[in-house]
Coordinates of C-alpha atoms and ligand atoms in Angstrom, one line a residue:
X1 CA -13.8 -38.9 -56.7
X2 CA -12.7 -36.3 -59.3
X3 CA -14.0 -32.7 -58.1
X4 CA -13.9 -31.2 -61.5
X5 CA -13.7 -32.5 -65.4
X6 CA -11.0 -31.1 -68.2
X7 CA -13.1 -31.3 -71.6
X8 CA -10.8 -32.9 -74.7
X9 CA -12.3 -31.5 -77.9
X10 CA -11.3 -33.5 -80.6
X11 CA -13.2 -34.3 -84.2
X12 CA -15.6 -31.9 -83.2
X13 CA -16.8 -34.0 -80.1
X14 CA -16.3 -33.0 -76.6
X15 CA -14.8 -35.9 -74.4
X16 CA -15.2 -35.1 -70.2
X17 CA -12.3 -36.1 -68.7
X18 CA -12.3 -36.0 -64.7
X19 CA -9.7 -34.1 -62.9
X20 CA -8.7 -35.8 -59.3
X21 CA -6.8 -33.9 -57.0
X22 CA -4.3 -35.3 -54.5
X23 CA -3.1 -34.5 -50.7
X24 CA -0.2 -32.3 -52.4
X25 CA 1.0 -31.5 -55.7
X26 CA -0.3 -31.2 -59.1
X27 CA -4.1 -32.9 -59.6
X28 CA -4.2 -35.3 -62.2
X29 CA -6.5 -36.0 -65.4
X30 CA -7.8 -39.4 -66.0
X31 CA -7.6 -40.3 -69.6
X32 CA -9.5 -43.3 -69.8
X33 CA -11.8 -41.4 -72.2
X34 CA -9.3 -41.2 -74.6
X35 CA -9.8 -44.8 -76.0
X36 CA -13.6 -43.9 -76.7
X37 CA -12.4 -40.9 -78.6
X38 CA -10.4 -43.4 -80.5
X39 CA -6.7 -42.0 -79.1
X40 CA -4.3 -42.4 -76.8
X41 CA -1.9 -40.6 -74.9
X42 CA 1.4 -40.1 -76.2
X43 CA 4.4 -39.3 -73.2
X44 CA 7.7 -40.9 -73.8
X45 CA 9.9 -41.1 -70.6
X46 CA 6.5 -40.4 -68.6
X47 CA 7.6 -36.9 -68.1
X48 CA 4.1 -36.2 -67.3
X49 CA 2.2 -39.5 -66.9
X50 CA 1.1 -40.8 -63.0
X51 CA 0.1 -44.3 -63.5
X52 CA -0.7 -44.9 -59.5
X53 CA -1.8 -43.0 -56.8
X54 CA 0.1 -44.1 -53.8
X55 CA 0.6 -42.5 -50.1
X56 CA 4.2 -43.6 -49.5
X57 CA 6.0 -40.6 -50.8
X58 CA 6.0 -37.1 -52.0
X59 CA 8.4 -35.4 -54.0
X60 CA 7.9 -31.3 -54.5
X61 CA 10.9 -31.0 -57.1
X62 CA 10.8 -27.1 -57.6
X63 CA 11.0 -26.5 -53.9
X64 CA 13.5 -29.4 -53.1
X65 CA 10.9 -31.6 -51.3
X66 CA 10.8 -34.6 -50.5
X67 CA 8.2 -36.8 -47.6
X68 CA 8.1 -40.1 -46.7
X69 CA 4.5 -40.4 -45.2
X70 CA 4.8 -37.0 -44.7
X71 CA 8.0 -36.6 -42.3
X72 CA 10.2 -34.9 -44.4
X73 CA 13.8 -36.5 -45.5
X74 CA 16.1 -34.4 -43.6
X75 CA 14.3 -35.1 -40.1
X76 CA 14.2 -38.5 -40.7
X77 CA 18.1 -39.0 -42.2
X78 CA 19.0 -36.9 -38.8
X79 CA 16.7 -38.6 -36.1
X80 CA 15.7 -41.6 -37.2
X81 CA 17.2 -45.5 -37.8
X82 CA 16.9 -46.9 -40.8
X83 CA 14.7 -49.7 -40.1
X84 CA 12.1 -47.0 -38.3
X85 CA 12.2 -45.8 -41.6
X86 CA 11.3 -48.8 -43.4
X87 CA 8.3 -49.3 -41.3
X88 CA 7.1 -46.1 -41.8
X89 CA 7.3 -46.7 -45.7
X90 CA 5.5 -50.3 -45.0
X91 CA 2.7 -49.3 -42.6
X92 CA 2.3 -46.0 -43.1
X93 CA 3.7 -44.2 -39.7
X94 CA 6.8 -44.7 -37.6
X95 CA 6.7 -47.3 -35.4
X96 CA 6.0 -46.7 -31.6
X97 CA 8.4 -48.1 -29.0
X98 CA 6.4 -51.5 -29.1
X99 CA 6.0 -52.0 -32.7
X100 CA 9.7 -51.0 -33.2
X101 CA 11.0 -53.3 -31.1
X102 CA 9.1 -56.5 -32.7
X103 CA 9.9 -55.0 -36.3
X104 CA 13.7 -55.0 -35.5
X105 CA 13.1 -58.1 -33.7
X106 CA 11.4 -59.8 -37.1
X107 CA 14.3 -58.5 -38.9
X108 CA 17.3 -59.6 -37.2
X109 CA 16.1 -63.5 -37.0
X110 CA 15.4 -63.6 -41.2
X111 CA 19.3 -61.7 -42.3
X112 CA 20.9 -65.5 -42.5
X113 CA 20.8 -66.7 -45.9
X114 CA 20.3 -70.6 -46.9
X115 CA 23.6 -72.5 -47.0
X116 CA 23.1 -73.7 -50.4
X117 CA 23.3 -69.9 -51.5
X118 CA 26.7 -69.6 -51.4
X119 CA 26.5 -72.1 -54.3
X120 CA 25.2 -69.3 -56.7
X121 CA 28.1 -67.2 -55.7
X122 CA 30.5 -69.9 -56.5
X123 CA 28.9 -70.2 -60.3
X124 CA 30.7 -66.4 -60.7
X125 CA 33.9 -65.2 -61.8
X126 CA 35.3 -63.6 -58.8
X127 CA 35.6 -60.0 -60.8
X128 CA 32.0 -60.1 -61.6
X129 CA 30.3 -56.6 -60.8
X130 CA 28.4 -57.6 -57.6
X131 CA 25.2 -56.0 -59.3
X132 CA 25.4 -58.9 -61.3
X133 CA 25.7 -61.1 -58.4
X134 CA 22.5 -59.5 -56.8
X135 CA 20.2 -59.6 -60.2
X136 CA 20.5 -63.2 -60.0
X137 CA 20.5 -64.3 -56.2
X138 CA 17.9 -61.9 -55.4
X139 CA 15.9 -63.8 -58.1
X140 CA 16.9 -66.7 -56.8
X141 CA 15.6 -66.4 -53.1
X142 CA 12.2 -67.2 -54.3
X143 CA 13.1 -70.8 -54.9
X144 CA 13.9 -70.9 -51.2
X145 CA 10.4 -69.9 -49.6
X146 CA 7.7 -72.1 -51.9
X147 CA 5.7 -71.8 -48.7
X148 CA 5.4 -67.9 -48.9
X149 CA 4.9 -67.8 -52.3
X150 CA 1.0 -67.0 -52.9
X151 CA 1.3 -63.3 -53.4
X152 CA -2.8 -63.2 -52.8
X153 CA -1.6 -64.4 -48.5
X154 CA -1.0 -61.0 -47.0
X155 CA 0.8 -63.0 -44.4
X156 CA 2.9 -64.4 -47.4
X157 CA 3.5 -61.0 -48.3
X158 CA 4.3 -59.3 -45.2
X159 CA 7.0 -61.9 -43.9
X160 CA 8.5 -61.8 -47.6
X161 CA 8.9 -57.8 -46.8
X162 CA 10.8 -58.9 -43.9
X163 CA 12.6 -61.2 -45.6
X164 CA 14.2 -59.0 -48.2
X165 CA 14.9 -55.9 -45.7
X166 CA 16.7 -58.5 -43.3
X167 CA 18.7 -60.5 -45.9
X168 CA 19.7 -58.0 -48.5
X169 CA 22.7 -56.9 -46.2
X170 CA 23.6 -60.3 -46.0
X171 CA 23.6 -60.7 -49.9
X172 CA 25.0 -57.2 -50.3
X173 CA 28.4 -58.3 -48.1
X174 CA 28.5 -61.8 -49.6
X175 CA 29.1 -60.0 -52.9
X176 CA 32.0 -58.3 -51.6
X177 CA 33.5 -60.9 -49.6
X178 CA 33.4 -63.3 -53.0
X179 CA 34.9 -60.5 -54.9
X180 CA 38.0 -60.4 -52.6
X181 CA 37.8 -64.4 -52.1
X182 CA 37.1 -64.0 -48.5
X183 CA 34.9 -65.9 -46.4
X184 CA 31.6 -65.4 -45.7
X185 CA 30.5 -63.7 -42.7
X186 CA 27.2 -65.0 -40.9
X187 CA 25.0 -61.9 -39.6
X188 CA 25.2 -60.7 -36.0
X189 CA 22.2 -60.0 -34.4
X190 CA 23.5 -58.5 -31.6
X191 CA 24.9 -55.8 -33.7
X192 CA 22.2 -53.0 -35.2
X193 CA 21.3 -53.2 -39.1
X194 CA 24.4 -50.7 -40.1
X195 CA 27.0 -52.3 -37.3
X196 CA 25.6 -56.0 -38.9
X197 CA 26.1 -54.9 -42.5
X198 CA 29.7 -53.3 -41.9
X199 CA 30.7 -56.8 -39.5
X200 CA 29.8 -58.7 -42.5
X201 CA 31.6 -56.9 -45.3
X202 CA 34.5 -56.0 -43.2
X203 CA 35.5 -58.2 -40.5
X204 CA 37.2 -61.8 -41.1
X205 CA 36.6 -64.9 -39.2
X206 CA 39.4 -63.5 -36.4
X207 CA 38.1 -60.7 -35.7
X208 CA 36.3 -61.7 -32.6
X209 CA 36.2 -58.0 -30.9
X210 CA 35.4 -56.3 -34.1
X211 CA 32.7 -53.2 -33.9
X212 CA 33.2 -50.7 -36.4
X213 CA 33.6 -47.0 -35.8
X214 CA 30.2 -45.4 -34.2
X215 CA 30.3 -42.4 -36.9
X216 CA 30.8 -45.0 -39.4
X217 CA 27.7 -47.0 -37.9
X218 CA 25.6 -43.8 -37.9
X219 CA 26.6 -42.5 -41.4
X220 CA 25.8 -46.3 -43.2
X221 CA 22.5 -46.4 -41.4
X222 CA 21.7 -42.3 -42.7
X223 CA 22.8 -43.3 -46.2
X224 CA 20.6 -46.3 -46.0
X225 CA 17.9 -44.1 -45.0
X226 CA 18.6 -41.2 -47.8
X227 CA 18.1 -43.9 -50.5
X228 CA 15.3 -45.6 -49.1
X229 CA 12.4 -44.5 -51.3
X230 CA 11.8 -41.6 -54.2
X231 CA 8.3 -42.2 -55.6
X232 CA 7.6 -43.5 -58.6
X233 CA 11.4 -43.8 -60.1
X234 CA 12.3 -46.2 -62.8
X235 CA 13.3 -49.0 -61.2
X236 CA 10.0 -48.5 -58.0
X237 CA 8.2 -48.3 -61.6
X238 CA 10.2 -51.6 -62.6
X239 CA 8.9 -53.0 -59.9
X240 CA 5.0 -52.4 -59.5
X241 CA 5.0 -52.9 -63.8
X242 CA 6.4 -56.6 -62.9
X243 CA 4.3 -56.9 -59.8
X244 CA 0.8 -56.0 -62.0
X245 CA 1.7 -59.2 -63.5
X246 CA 1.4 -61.6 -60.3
X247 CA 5.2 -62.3 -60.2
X248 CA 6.8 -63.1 -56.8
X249 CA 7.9 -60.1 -54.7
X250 CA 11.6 -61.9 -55.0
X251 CA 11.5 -61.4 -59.0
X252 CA 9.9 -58.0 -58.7
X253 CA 12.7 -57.5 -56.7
X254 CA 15.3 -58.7 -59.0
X255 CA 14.1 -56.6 -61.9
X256 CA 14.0 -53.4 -59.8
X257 CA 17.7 -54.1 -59.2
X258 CA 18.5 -54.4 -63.3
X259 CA 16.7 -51.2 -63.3
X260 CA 18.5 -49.5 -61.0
X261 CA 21.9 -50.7 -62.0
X262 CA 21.9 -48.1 -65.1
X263 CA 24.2 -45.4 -64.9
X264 CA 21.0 -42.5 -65.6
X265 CA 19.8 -44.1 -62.4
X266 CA 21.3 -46.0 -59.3
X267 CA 24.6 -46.5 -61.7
X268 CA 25.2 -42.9 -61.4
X269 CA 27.1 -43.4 -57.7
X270 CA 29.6 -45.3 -59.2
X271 CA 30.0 -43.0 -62.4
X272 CA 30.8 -39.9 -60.6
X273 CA 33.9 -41.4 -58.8
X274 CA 34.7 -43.0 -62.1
X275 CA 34.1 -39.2 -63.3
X276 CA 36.2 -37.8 -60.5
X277 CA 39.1 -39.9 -61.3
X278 CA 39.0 -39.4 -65.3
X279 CA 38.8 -35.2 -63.8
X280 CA 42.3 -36.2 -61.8
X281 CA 42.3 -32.3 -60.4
X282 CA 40.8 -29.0 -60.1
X283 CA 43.6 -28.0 -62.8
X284 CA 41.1 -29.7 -65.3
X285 CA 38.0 -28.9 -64.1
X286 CA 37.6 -26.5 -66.9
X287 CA 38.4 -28.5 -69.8
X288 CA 36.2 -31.3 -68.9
X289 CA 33.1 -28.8 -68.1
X290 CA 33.6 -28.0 -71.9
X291 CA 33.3 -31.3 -72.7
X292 CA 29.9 -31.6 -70.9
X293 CA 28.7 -28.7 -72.4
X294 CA 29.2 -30.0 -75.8
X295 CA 27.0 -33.1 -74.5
X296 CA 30.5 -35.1 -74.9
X297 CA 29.6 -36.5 -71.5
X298 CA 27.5 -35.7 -68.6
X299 CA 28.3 -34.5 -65.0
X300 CA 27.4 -37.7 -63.3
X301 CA 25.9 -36.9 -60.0
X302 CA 23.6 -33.7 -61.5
X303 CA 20.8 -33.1 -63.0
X304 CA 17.2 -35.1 -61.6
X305 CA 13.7 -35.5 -63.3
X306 CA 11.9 -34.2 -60.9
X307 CA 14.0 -31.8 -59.1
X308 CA 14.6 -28.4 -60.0
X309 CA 16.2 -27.5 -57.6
X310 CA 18.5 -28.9 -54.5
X311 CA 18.3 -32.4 -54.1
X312 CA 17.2 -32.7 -50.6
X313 CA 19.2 -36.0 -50.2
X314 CA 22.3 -34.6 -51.5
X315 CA 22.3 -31.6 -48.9
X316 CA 22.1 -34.3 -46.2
X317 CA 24.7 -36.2 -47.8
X318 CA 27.2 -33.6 -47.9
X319 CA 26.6 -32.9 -44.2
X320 CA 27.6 -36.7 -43.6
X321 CA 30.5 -36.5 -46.1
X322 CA 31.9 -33.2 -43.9
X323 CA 30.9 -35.7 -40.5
X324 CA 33.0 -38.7 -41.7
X325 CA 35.6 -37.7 -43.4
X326 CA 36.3 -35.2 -40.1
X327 CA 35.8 -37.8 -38.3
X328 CA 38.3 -40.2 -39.8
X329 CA 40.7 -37.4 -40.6
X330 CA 40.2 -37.6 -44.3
X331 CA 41.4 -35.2 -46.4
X332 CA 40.1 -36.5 -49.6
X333 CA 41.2 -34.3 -52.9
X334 CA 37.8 -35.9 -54.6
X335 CA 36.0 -34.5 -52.3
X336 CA 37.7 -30.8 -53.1
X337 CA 37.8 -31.7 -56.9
X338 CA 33.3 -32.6 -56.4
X339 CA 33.0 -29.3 -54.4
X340 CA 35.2 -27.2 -57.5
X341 CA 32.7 -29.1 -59.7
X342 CA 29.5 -28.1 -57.8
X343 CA 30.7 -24.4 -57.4
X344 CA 31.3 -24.1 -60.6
X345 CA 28.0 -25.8 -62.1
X346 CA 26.1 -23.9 -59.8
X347 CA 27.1 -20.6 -61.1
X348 CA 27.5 -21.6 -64.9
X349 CA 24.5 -20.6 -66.9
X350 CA 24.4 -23.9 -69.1
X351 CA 23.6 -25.9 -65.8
X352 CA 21.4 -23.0 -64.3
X353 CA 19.2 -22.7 -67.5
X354 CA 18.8 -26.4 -66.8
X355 CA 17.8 -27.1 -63.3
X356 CA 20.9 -28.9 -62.9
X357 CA 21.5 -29.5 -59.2
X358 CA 23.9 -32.3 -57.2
X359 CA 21.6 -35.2 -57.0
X360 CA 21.8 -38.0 -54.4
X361 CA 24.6 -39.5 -55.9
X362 CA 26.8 -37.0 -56.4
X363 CA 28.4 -36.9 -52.6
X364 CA 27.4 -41.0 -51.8
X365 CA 30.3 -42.6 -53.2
X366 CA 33.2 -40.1 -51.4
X367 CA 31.5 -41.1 -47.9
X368 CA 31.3 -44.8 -49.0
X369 CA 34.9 -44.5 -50.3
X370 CA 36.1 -42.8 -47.1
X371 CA 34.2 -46.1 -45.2
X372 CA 36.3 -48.2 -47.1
X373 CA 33.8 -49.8 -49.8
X374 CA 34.7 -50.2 -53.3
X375 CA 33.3 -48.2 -56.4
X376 CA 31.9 -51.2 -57.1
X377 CA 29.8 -51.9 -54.2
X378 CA 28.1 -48.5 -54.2
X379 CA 24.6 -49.2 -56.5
X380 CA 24.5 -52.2 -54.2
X381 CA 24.2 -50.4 -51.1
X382 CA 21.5 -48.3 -53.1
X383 CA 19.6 -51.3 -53.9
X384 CA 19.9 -52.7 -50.4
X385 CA 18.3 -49.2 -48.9
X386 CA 16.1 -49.5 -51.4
X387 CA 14.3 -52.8 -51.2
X388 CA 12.0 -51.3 -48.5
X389 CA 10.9 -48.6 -50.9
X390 CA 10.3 -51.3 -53.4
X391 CA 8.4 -53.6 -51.2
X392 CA 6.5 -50.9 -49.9
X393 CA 5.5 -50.1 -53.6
X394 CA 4.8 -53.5 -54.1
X395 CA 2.6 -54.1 -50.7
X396 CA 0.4 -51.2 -51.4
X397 CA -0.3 -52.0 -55.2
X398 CA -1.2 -55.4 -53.2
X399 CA -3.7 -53.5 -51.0
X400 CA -6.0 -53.1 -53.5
X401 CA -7.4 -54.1 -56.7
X402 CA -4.8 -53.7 -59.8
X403 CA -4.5 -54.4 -63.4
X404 CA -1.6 -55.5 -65.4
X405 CA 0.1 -53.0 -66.6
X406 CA 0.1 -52.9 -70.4
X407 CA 0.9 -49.5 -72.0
X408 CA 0.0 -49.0 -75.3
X409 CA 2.5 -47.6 -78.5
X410 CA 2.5 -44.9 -81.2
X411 CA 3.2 -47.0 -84.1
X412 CA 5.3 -46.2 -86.8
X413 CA 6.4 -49.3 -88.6
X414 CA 5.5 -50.7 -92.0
X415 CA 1.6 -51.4 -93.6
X416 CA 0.4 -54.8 -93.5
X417 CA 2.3 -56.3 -96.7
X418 CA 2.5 -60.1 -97.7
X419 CA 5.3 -62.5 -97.4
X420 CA 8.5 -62.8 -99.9
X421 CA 10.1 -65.5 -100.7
X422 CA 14.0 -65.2 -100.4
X423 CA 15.0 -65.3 -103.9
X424 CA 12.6 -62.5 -104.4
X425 CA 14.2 -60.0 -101.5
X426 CA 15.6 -57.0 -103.0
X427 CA 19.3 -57.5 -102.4
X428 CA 20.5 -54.7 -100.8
Ligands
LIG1 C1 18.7 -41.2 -59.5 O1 13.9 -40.7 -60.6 C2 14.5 -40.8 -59.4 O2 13.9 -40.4 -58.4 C3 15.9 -41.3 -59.4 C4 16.6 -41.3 -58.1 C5 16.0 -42.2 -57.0 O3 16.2 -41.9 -55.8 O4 15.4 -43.2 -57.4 O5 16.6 -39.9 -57.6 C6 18.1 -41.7 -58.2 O6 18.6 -41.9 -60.4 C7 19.3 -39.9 -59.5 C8 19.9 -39.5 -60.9 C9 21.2 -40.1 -61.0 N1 21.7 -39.9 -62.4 C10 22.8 -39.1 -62.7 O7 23.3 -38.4 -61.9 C11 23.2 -39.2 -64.2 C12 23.4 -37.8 -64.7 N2 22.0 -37.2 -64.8 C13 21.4 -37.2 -66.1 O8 21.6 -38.4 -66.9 C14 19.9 -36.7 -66.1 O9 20.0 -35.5 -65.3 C15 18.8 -37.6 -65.5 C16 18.8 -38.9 -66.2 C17 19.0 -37.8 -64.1 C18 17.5 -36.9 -65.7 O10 17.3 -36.8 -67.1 P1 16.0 -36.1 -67.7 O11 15.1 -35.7 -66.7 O12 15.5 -36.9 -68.9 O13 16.6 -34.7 -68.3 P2 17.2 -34.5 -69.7 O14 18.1 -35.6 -70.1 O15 16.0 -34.2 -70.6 O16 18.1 -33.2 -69.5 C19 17.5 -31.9 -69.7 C20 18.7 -31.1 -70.2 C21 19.3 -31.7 -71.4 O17 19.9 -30.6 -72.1 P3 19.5 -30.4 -73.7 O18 20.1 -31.5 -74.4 O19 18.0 -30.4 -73.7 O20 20.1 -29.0 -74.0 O21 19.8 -31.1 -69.2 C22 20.9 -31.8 -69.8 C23 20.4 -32.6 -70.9 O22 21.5 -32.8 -71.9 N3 21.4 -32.6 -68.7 C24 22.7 -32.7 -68.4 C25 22.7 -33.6 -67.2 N4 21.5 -33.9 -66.9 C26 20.7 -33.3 -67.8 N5 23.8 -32.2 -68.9 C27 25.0 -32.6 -68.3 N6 25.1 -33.3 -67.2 C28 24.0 -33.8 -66.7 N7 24.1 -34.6 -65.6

């Protein structure tokens, strides 16, 4: 219930709007009254607009902050599997020994795929971005589980969770493998989420003994788990919007991909190697810093709406970059040429006068280079970790009553006016 009331003043009437404060960070004003008064609120790119109140995550952005049910990222990205994580988004704690077990369980007997999926693949070009790929199978899935379909059926809902966490891997790696014209690899469920996921993008049918490298294993799963969930971000957003509307979790889904696919969001791995190797070497650092400076371009990789400060995520990340590329015996020059980069935007006043600091995707794509997985697969293994923040989204706006979401417009356009014939119109 709110606590206390903001009053709007406006044509000389007093409007009580109720102020509701949350578990952390700023309280909120509900606006409702607005539409009695006549208005509406007017925030392009929500930069201050909360349409939900959810429990699943908490992101302090000045101090670098970011909770999933409350255990903060680093803890988790350092202690905990994947899949513990997605439970924790899901039902709202980690799981104990008993309910970790049957989650893991639940997830390794849905990551095969229906035969006839492979058909979609076939319908692509073999260089088509594997984003592409994943908008449409993804989409697709829901014409495979009519059964599960009634979104009201929290049982429908809660093994459709499952299904998506467990078969997303199993998409992800068919995307590769049809982009190299390689076969198919079937998931192994003797083999943890990360091991299954790296068996199916990299071994071949021959490869009998293949287990890939324990530090490897450890740094997929802790990248899975660093992208897993960020609040309300435009393509979580993407997904609840699409949900209000009663479509099935699969097409909610799907459209949360598309939105994350854009180079301002989950396309932004992908652009900073692309950025790295337009840079070529430290040599040019400071010619191409110009270049962002005059807005020519932007330093993929930096800069977040909400944080002002360290991404959390991308601290962690660089820790794991360090971890692998030791461990492989890597001496990567992109990985010198990102760290010139960050030294340098860290100390220049045009990035410190705006809060620009590495993001999450601004040290992703040298470990997932070093692992051996193309530029192109790296917003795929975003969306992958991040169907379990979506579908947790999407369960808890199922938990309760909800609305379509239908935002309104400040409209500009022309008067009402009547129709011209064509041999009237002003030729221009
Ligand atoms: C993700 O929302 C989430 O939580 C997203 C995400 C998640 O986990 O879901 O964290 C994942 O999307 C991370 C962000 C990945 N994107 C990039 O790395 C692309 C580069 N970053 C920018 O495009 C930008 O920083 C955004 C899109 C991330 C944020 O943009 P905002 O909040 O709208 O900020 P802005 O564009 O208003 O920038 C404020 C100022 C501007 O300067 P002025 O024109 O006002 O002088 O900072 C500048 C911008 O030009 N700026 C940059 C910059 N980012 C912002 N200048 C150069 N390089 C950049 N990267």
């Amino acid at each position: 219930m709110a606590d206390n009331q903001a009053t709007l003043t406006v044509d000389g009437k007093d409007y009580q709007l109720p102020i509701i404060e949350g578990t952390l960070g700023p309280s909120v004003i509900e606006v409702a009254a607005f539409q009695k008064a006549g208005y509406w609120t007017y925030d392009p790119g929500f930069m201050a607009t909360a349409p939900v109140e959810s429990k699943i995550t908490f992101i302090d952005g000045g101090k670098g902050e970011l909770l999933h049910r409350g255990y903060p990222i680093d803890q988790l990205a350092n202690n905990a599997e994947y899949l513990e994580v997605a439970y924790a988004l899901i039902h709202g704690d980690l799981p104990n020994s008993e309910q970790k077990a049957d989650f893991f369980k639940k997830i390794r007997e849905h990551t095969g795929v229906h035969d006839q999926l492979r058909k979609f693949f076939e319908g692509f070009r073999r260089d088509a971005h594997p984003m592409a790929i994943m908008v449409g199978v993804v989409g697709a899935l829901s014409a495979f589980y009519h059964e599960h379909l009634d979104v009201s059926n929290e049982e429908h809902r809660e093994i459709t969770a499952i299904r998506l966490i467990a078969k997303m891997p199993t998409l992800a790696a068919m995307s590769y493998k049809y982009s190299r014209g390689e076969p198919f690899m079937y998931p192994r469920n003797d083999f943890n989420y990360a091991e299954n996921f790296l068996y199916m993008m990299f071994a071949t049918p021959g490869d009998v003994d293949y287990k890939p490298n324990d530090v490897i294993t450890r740094a997929m799963d802790k990248i899975f788990t660093l992208h897993a969930d960020h609040e309300q971000n435009a393509s979580t957003s993407t997904v609840r919007l699409a949900g209000s509307t009663g479509a099935n979790p699969y097409a909610c889904i799907a459209a949360g991909i598309a939105a994350l696919w854009g180079p301002s969001h989950g396309g932004a791995n992908e652009a900073v190697l692309e950025m790295l190797d337009e840079i070529g070497s430290v040599e040019n650092v400071p010619e191409f810093m110009e270049k962002v400076k005059s807005r020519e371009v932007k330093l993929m990789g930096f800069g977040h709406r909400v944080y002002k400060n360290f991404d959390p995520r991308a601290q962690v990340m660089k820790e794991t970059c360090d971890e692998v590329l030791g461990a492989l015996g890597i001496n990567d020059p992109k990985l010198e040429l990102a760290m010139a980069l960050e030294k340098i935007a860290l100390e220049d006043p045009f990035f410190v006068e705006r809060n620009l600091y590495p993001n999450v995707d601004f040290y992703s794509g040298i470990i997932l280079k070093a692992i051996g997985i193309p530029t192109s697969m790296f917003t795929v293994i975003f969306s992958l970790a991040r169907t379990s923040g979506w579908i947790s989204h999407w369960l808890e706006m199922h938990s309760a009553p909800f609305k379509i979401g239908r935002p309104r417009q400040l409209y500009t356009g022309e008067t009402r006016r009547d129709f011209v014939k064509v041999e009237d119109r002003k030729q221009k």
